[in-house]
XYZ file of C-alpha atoms in Angstrom:
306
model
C 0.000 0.000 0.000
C 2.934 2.350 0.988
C 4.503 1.597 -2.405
C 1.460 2.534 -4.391
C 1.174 5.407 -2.536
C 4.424 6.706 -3.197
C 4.417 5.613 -7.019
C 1.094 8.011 -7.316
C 2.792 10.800 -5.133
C 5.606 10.519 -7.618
C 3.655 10.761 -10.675
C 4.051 13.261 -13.096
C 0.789 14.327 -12.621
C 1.450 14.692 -8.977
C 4.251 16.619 -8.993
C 2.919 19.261 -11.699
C -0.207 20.147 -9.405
C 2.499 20.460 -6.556
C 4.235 22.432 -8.923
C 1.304 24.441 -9.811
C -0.254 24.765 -5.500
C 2.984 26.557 -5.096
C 2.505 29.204 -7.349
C 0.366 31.258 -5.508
C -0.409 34.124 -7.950
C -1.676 31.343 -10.902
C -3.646 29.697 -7.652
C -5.215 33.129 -7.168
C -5.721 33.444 -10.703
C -7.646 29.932 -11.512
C -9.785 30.851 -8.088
C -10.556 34.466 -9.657
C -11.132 32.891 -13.254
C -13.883 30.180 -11.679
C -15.474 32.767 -9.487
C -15.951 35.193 -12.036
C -17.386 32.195 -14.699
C -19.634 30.959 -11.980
C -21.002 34.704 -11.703
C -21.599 35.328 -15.198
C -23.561 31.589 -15.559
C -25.385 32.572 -12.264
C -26.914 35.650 -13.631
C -29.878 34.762 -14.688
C -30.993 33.542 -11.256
C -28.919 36.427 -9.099
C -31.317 39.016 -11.511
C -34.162 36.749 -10.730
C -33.476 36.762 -6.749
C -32.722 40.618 -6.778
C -35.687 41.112 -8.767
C -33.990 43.141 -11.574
C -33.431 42.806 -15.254
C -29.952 43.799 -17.233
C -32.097 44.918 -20.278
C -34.757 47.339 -18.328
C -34.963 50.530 -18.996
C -35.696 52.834 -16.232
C -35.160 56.735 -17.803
C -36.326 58.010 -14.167
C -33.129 56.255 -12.637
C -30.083 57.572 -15.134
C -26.878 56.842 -13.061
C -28.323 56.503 -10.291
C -25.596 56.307 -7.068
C -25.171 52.802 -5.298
C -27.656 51.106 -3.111
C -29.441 48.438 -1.995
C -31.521 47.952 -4.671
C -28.800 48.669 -7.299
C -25.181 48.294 -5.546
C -22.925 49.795 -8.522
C -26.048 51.965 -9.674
C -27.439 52.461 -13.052
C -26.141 53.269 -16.663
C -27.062 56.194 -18.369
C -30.472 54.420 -19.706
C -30.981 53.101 -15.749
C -30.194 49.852 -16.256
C -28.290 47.918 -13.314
C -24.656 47.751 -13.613
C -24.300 44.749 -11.168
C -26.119 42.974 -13.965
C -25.086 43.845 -17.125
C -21.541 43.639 -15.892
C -22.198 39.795 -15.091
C -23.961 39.775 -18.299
C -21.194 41.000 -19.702
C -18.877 38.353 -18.170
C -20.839 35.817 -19.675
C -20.248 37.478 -23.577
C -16.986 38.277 -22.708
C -15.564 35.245 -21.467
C -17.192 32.885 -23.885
C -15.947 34.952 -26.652
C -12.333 34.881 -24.713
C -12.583 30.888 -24.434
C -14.109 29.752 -27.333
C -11.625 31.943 -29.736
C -8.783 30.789 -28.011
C -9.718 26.680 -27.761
C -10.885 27.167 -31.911
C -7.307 29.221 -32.258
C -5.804 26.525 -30.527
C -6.957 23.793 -32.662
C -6.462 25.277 -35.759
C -2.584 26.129 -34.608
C -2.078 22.713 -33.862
C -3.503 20.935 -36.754
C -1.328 23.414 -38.477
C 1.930 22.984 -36.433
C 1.484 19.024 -35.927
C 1.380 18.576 -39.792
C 4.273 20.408 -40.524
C 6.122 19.700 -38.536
C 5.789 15.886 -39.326
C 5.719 16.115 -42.783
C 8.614 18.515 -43.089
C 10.355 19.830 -46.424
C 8.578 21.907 -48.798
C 4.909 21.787 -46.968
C 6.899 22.688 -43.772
C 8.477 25.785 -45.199
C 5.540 27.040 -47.278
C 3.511 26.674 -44.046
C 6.045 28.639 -42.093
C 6.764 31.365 -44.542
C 2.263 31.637 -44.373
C 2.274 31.792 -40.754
C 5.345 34.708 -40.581
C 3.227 36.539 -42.885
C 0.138 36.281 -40.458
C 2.140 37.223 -37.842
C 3.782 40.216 -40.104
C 0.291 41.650 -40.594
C -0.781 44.410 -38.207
C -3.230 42.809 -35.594
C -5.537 45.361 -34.794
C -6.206 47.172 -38.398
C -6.960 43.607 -39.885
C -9.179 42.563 -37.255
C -10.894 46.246 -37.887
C -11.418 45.378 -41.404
C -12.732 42.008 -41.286
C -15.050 42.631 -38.069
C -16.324 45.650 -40.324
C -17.187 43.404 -43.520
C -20.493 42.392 -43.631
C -21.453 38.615 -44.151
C -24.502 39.087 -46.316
C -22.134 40.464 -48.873
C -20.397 37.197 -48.294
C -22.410 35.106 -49.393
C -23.048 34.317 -45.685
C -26.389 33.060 -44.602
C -27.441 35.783 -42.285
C -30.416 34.300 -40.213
C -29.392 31.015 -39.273
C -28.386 31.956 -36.071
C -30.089 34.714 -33.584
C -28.314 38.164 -34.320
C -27.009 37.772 -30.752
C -25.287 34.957 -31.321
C -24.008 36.011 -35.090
C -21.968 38.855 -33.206
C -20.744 36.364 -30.688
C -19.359 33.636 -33.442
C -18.255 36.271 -35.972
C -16.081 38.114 -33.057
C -14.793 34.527 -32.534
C -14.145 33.337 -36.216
C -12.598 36.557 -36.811
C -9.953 36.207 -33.880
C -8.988 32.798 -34.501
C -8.342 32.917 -37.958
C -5.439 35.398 -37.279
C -4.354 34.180 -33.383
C -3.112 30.250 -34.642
C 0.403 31.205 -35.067
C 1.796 30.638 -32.093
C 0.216 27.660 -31.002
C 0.988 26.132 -34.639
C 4.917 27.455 -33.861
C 4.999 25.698 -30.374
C 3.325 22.479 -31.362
C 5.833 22.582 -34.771
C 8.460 22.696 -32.474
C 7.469 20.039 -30.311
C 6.826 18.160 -33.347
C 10.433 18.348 -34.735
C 11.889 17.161 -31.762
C 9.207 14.292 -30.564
C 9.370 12.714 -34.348
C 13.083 11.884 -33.503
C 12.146 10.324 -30.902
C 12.940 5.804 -30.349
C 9.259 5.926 -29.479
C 7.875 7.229 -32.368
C 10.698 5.399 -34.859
C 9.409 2.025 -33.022
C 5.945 2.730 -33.916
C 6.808 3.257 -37.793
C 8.299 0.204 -37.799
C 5.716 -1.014 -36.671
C 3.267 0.082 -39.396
C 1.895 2.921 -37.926
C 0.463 5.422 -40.481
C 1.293 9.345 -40.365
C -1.999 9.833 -38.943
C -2.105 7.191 -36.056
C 1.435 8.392 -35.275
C 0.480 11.887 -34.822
C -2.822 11.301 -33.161
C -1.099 8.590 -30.743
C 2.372 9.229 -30.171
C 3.292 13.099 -31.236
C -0.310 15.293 -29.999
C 0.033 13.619 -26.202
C 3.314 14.624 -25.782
C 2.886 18.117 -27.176
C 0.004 19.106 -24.729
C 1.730 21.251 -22.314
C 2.691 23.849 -24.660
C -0.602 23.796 -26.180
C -2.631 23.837 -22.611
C -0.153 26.810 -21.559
C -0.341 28.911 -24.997
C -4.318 28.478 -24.883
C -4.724 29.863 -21.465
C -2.211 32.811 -22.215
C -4.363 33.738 -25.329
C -7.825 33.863 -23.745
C -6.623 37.155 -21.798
C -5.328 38.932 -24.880
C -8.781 37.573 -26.947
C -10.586 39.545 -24.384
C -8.338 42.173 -24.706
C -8.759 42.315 -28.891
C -13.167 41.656 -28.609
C -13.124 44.444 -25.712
C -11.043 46.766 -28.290
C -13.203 45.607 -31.218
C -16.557 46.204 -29.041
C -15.059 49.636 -28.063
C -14.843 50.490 -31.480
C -18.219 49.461 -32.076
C -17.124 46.613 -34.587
C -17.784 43.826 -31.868
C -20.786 42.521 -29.837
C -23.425 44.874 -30.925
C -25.764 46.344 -28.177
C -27.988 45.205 -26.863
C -25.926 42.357 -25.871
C -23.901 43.846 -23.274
C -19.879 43.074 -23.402
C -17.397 44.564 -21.299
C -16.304 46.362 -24.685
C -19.373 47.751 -25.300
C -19.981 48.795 -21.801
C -17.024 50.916 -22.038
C -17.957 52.493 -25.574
C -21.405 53.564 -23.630
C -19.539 54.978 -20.711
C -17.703 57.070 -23.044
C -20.262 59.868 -22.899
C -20.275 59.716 -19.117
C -16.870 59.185 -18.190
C -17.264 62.749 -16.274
C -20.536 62.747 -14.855
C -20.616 59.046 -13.553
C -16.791 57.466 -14.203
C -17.714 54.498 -12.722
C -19.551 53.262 -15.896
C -16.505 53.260 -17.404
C -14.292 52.091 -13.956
C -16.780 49.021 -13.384
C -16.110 46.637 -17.085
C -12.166 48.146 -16.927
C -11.493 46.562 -13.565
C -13.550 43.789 -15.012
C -11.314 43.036 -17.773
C -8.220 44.199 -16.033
C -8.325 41.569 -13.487
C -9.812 38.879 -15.778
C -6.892 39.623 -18.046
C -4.529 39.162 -15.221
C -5.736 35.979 -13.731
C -5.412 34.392 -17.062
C -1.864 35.310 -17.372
C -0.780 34.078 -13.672
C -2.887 31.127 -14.537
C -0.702 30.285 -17.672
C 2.536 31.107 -16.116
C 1.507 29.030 -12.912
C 0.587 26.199 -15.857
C 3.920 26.751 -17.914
C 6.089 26.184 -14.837
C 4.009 23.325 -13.548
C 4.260 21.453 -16.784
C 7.784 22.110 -17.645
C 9.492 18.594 -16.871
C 12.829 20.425 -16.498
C 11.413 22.051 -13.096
C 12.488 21.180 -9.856
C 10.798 20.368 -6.747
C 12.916 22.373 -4.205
């Protein structure tokens, strides 16, 4: 029993969350992260037991100051802050997550296959992916968040408009953020195909695609896990910028981006319209970066335990 016990202490799965427990900042950040996600899914029912609604419009109640019934006030249409700031959450960190995790796939289908392959695919992949990364970020995602998909060709009313915004925002993002995760998994690709592991199971008979699925993509997961979680903070970063602009979630659908653009106006009479989503995505921003340094150094194998 002692021996088992001591095997499982000593796995490497062990030792990485001991690795992890110990950085305290990326332990702060994963608690902020899940309180802030179980807030934004809770709204619904915390609007329902405080007997308010994030799209009511109360004209009699313009910024109101904090109280009971409203603790961070009103907007400039009277609408609860409290709420639309958790509603917000719940737009902001879906777009954050699901742009990254699509990003993330994309990159490593990318990276895994080029990697593998090698020669001319690998270089004509590379020399695409410095020119995405060449491109200025922020102008291109301007342009292509201000095309319209009808023009497209683009079936406009197969989804709800809300949820158009929310999957165009995302589309848009992860078609230009999959270079680094296709660099990182390239380069774990170019070193794990060397490896007697995967040599033994071409021998073997192993196709390309059973070789990368089995042997290669498990043993490139850390850097993927770590560049994923890194991204989601500067996703919310590029939707809030986008929103801000007005070329992101579209109001009504509250964002913290949006909620900013429509503090603009008030920033002097009632800053903390504006004060209220900042913090919001300051410190979501934040936890997501301790959380994927915390992740980078628990994962590493080369870390010690001292």
């Amino acid at each position: 029993m002692m021996d088992g016990l001591s095997r499982r202490q000593g796995s490497p799965a062990a030792r990485a969350i001991k690795r992890f427990r110990r950085h305290r900042l990326a332990v702060a950040g994963l608690v902020v992260i899940l309180l802030l996600t179980l807030l934004a899914l809770a709204a619904p029912l915390l609007e329902a037991w405080r007997g308010v609604d994030a799209e009511a419009v109360n004209l009699l109640a313009r910024n109101a100051s904090p109280s009971l019934a409203h603790p961070l006030g009103t907007d400039e249409l009277g609408r609860d802050v409290l709420a639309r700031l958790l509603r917000g959450g719940q737009v902001s960190l879906a777009v954050g997550l699901a742009a990254a995790l699509v990003a993330a796939v994309i990159g490593t289908a990318i990276g895994l296959v080029s990697g593998y392959l090698g020669g001319r695919f690998d270089a004509v992949i590379m020399r695409l992916t410095d020119g995405v990364v060449a491109l200025p970020l922020l102008p291109l995602l301007i342009v292509l968040a201000a095309a319209d998909p009808a023009k497209l060709g683009l079936a406009p009313d197969l989804l709800p408009p809300e949820a158009q915004g929310v999957l165009r925002i995302v589309l848009i993002i992860a078609l230009v953020g999959w270079t680094t995760v296709a660099r990182l998994v390239r380069a774990a690709t170019l070193s794990l195909k060397t490896r007697d592991f995967v040599r033994a199971a071409i021998a073997a008979g192993a196709g390309p695609g059973r070789v990368m699925r089995r042997h290669i993509l498990p043993n490139a997961a850390s850097p993927i896990i770590v560049a994923t979680t890194l991204s989601v903070g500067n996703v919310i970063l590029l939707e809030s910028a986008l929103s801000f602009l007005g070329l992101g979630i579209q109001p009504p659908v509250p964002s913290w981006g949006n909620m900013l653009t429509g503090a603009l106006d008030q920033v002097w009479t009632a800053p903390s319209l504006a004060v209220w989503p900042g913090l919001m995505i300051f410190i979501t921003v934040l936890a997501f970066n301790f959380l994927g340094d915390g992740l980078q150094d628990a994962l590493d194998p080369r870390s010690e335990d001292h």
